[in-house]
Short mmCIF file of C-alpha atoms in Angstrom, two decimals:
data_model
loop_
_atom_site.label_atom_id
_atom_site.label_comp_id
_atom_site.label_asym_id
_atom_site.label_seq_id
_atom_site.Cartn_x
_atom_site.Cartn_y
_atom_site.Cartn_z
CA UNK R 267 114.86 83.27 102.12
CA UNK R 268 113.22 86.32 102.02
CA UNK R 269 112.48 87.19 98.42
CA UNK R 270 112.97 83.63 97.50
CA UNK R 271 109.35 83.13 99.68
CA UNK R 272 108.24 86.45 98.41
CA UNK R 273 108.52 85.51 94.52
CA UNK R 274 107.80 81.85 95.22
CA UNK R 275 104.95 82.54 96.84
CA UNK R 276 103.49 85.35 94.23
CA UNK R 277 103.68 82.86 91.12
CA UNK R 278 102.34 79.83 93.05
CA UNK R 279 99.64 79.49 90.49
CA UNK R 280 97.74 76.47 89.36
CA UNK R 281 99.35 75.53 85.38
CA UNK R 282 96.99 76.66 83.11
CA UNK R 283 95.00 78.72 84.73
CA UNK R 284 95.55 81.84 83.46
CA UNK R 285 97.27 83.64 80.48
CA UNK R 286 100.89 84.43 81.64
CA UNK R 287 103.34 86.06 79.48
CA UNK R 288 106.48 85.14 78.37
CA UNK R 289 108.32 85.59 81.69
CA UNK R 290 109.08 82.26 82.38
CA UNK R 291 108.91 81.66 86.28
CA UNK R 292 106.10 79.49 86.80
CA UNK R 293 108.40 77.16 88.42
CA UNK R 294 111.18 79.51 89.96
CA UNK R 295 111.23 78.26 93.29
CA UNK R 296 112.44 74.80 92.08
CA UNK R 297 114.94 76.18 90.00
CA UNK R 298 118.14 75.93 91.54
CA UNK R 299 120.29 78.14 89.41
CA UNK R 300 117.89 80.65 90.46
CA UNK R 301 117.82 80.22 94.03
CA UNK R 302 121.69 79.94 94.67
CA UNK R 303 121.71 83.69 93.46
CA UNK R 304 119.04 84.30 95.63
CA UNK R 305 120.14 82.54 98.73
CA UNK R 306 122.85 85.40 99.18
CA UNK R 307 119.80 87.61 99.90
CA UNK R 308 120.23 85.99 103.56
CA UNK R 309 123.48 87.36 103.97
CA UNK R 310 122.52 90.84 102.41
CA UNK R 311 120.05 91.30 105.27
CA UNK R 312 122.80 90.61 107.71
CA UNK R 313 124.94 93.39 106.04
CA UNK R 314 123.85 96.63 104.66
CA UNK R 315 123.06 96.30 101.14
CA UNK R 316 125.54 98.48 99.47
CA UNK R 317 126.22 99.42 95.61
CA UNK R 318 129.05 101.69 94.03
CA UNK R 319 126.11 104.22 92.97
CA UNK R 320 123.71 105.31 95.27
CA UNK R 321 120.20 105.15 94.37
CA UNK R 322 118.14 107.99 93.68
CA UNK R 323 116.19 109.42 96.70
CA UNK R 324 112.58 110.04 96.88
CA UNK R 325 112.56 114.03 97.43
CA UNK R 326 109.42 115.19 99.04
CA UNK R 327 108.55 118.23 96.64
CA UNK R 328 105.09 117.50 96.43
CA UNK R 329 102.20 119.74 96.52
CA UNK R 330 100.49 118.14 99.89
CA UNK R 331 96.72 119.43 100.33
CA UNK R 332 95.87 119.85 104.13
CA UNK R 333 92.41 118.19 104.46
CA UNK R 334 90.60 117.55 108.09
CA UNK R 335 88.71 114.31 108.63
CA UNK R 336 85.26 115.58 106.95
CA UNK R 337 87.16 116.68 103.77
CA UNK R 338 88.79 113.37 103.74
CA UNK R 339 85.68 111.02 104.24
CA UNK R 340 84.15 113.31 101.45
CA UNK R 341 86.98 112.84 99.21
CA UNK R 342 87.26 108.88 99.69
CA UNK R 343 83.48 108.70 98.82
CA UNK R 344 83.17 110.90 95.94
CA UNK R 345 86.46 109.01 94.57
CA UNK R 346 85.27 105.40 95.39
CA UNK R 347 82.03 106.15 93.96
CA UNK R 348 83.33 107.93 90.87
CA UNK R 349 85.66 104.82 90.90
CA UNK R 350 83.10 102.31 90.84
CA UNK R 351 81.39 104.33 87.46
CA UNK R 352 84.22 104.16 86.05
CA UNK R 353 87.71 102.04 86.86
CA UNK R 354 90.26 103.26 84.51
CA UNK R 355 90.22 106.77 86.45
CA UNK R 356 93.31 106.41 88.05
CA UNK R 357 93.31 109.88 90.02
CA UNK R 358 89.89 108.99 91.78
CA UNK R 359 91.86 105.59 92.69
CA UNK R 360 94.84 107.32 94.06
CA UNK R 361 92.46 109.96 96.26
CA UNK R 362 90.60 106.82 97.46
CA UNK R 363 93.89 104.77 98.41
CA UNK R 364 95.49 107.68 100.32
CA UNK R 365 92.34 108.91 102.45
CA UNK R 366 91.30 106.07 103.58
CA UNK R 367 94.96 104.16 103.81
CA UNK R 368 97.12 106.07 106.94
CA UNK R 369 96.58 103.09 109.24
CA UNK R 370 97.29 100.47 106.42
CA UNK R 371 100.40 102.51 105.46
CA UNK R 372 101.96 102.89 108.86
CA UNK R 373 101.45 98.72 109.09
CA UNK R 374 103.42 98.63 106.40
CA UNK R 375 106.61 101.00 107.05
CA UNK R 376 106.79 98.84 110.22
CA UNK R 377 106.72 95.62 108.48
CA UNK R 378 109.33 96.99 106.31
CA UNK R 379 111.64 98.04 109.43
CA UNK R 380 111.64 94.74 110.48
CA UNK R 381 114.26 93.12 107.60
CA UNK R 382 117.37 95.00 106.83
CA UNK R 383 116.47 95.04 103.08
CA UNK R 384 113.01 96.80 103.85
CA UNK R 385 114.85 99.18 106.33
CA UNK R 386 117.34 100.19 103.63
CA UNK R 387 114.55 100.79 101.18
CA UNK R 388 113.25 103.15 103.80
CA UNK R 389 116.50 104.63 104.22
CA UNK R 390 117.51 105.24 100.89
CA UNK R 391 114.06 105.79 99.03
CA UNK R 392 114.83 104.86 95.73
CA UNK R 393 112.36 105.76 93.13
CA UNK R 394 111.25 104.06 89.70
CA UNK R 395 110.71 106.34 87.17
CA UNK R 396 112.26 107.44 83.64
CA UNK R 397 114.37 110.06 85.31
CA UNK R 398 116.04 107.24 87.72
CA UNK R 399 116.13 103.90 85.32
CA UNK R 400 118.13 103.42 82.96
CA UNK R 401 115.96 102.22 79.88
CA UNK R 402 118.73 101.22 77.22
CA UNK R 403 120.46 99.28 79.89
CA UNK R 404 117.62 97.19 81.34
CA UNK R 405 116.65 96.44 77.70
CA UNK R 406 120.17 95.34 76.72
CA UNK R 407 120.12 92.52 79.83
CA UNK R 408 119.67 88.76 78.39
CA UNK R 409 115.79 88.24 78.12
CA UNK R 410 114.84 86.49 81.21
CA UNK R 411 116.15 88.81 83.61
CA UNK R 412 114.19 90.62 85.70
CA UNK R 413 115.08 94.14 84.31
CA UNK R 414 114.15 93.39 80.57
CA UNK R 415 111.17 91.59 81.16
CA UNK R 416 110.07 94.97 82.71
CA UNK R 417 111.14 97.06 80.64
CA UNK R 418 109.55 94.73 77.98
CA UNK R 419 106.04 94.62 80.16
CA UNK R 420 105.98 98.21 79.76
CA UNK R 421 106.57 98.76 76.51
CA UNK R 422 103.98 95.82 74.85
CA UNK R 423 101.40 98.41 77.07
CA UNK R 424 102.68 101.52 76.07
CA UNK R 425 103.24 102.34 80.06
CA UNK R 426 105.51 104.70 81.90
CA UNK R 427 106.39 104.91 85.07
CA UNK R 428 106.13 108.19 85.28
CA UNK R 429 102.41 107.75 85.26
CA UNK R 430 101.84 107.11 88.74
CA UNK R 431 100.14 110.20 90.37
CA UNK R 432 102.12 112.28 93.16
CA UNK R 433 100.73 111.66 96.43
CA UNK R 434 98.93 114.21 97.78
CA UNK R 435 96.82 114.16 100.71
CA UNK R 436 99.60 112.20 103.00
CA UNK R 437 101.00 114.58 105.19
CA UNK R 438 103.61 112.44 107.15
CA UNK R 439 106.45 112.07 104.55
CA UNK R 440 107.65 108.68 105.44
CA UNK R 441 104.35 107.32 104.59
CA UNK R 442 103.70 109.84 101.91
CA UNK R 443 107.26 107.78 100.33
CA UNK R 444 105.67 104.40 101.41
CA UNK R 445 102.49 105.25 98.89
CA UNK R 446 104.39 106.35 96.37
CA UNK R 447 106.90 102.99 96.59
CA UNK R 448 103.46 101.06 96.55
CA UNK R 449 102.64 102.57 93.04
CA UNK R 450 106.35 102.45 91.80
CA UNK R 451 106.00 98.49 92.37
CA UNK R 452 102.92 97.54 91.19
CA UNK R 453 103.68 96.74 87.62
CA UNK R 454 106.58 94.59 88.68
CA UNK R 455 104.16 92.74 90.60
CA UNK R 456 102.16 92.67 87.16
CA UNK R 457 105.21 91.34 85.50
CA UNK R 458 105.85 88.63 88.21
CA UNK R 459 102.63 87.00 88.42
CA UNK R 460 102.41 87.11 84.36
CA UNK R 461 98.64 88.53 85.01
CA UNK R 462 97.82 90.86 81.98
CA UNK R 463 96.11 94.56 82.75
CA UNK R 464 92.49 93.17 82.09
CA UNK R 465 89.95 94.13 84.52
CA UNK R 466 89.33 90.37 85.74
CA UNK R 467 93.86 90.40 86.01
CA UNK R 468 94.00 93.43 87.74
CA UNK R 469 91.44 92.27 90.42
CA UNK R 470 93.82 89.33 90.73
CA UNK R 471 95.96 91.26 91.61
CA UNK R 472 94.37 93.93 93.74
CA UNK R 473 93.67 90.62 95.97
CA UNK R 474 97.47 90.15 96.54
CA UNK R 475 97.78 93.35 97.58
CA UNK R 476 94.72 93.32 99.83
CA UNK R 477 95.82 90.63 101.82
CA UNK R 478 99.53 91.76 101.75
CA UNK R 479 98.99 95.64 102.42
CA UNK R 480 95.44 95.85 103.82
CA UNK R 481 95.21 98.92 102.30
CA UNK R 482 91.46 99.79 101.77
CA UNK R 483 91.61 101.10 98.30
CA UNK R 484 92.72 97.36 97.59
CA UNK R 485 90.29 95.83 98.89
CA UNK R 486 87.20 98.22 97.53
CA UNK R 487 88.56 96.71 93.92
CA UNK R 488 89.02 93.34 94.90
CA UNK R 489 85.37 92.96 96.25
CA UNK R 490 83.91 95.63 94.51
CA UNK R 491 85.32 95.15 90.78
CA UNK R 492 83.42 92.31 89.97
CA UNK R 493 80.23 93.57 90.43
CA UNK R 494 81.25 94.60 86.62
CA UNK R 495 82.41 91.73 85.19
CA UNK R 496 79.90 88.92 83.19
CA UNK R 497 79.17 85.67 84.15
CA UNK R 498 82.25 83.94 82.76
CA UNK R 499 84.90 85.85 84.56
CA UNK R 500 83.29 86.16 87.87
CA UNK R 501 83.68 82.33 87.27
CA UNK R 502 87.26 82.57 86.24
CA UNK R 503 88.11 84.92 89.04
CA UNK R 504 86.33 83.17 91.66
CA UNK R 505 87.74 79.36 90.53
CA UNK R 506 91.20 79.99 89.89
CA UNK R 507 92.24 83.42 90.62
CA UNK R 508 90.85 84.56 94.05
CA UNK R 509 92.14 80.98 95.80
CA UNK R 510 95.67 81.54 93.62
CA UNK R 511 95.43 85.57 95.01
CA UNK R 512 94.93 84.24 98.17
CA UNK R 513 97.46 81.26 98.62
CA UNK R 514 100.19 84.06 96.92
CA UNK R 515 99.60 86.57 99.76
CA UNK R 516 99.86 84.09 102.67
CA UNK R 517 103.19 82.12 101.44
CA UNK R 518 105.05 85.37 100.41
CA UNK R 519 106.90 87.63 102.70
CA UNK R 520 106.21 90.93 102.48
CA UNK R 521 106.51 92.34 99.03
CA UNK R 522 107.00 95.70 99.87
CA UNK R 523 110.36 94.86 101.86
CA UNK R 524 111.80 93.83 98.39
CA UNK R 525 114.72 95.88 97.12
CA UNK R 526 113.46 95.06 93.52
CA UNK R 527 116.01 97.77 91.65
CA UNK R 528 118.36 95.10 93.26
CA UNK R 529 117.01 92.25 91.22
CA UNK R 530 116.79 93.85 87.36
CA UNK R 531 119.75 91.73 86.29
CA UNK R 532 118.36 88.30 88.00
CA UNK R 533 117.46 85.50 85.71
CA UNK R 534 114.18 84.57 86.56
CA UNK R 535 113.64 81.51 84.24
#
């Protein structure tokens, strides 16, 4: 079961470990309830996954920069070492993740071709932002779904989705979509795994995506964030998180191939 694997895999965790949130699915791959909902997910990827609205589709209106190979190996290192100085600059982050990433990104567009529910996402390019979600709705679902603990996620950190820079220095626009899907994603990821949007969490999780999307970017954060961090949470990180990161990102499937608009309305308790 595809995203069966894929969740049960992400919130393998040891108990106690960590801080998690509210979002009850420590234990969702032994919940039954649960995973009879999910278990139709085998016959969705037989079938085209269909739904009586169509999603929003990506539309490529972006400003793209032409850059040549020199520009772009002088852009990742200005941005990874402007990074470094300072890690809450999210626009040196996104240069660094998109002139260094091609390679990574075309492995993952083919991984994604290879299930039915990765292909659709491909085909259909839906996008998350406060233009395509519906806000009141996902907050009115029962409390453990998938949708309002978003929704909730965001809101306790005063986030939007809409905050996710436009790619820019991606010319192909398949993988200039893949990038962008990447970013749409990653705070559901934050809301699955319970990890909170501290530096020592978000290195957590920036090993997940490492090992899933071997995007370089990734892995500059994972190994190079905690060159910041004291004594204690290197200890943390390295103890509990790193090994919990890294059993996560071998037992999942791919967690880009998961149609997670799909899912808002899933009880994940």
């Amino acid at each position: 079961l595809c995203l069966v694997r894929s969740l049960s895999g992400l919130l393998r965790r040891s108990p106690g470990s960590f801080h998690r949130h509210s979002l009850s699915i420590f234990a969702i791959h032994h919940n039954r309830s649960f995973s009879s909902r999910i278990e139709s997910h085998d016959t969705l990827r037989e079938d085209p996954i269909t739904k009586s609205t169509p999603p929003p589709q990506y539309n490529d209106t972006r400003r793209y920069v032409k850059t040549n190979s020199f520009q772009k190996m002088l852009l990742a290192a200005g941005s990874a070492l402007g990074g470094l100085v300072d890690p809450t600059r999210a626009d040196l982050i996104a240069v660094l993740g998109e002139t260094t990433g091609e390679s990574a990104l075309v492995n993952i567009r083919d991984k994604m071709m290879k299930s039915v529910e990765g292909t659709t996402i491909l085909a259909e390019k839906p996008v998350i932002n406060t233009k395509t979600l519906d806000w009141e709705h996902l907050r009115s679902l029962p409390s453990n779904t998938l949708g309002h603990q978003y929704i909730r996620w965001m809101e306790h950190h005063a986030f939007t989705p809409d905050e996710r820079p436009e790619v820019k220095f991606i010319e192909d626009p398949e993988l200039s979509y893949v990038m962008q899907r990447y970013r749409e994603v990653h705070d559901i990821w934050h809301v699955l795994s319970g990890l909170d949007v501290s530096v020592v969490d978000e290195i957590a999780v920036k090993w997940v995506e490492a090992l899933q999307t071997r995007l370089p970017m990734a892995a500059a954060s994972a190994l190079g964030g905690p060159l910041r961090l004291n004594l204690a949470d290197k200890a943390h990180l390295a103890r509990n998180l790193v090994p919990w990161a890294v059993r996560c990102a071998r037992n999942a499937n791919d967690l880009m191939s998961v149609y997670y608009e799909r899912y808002w309305d899933t009880d994940v308790d």
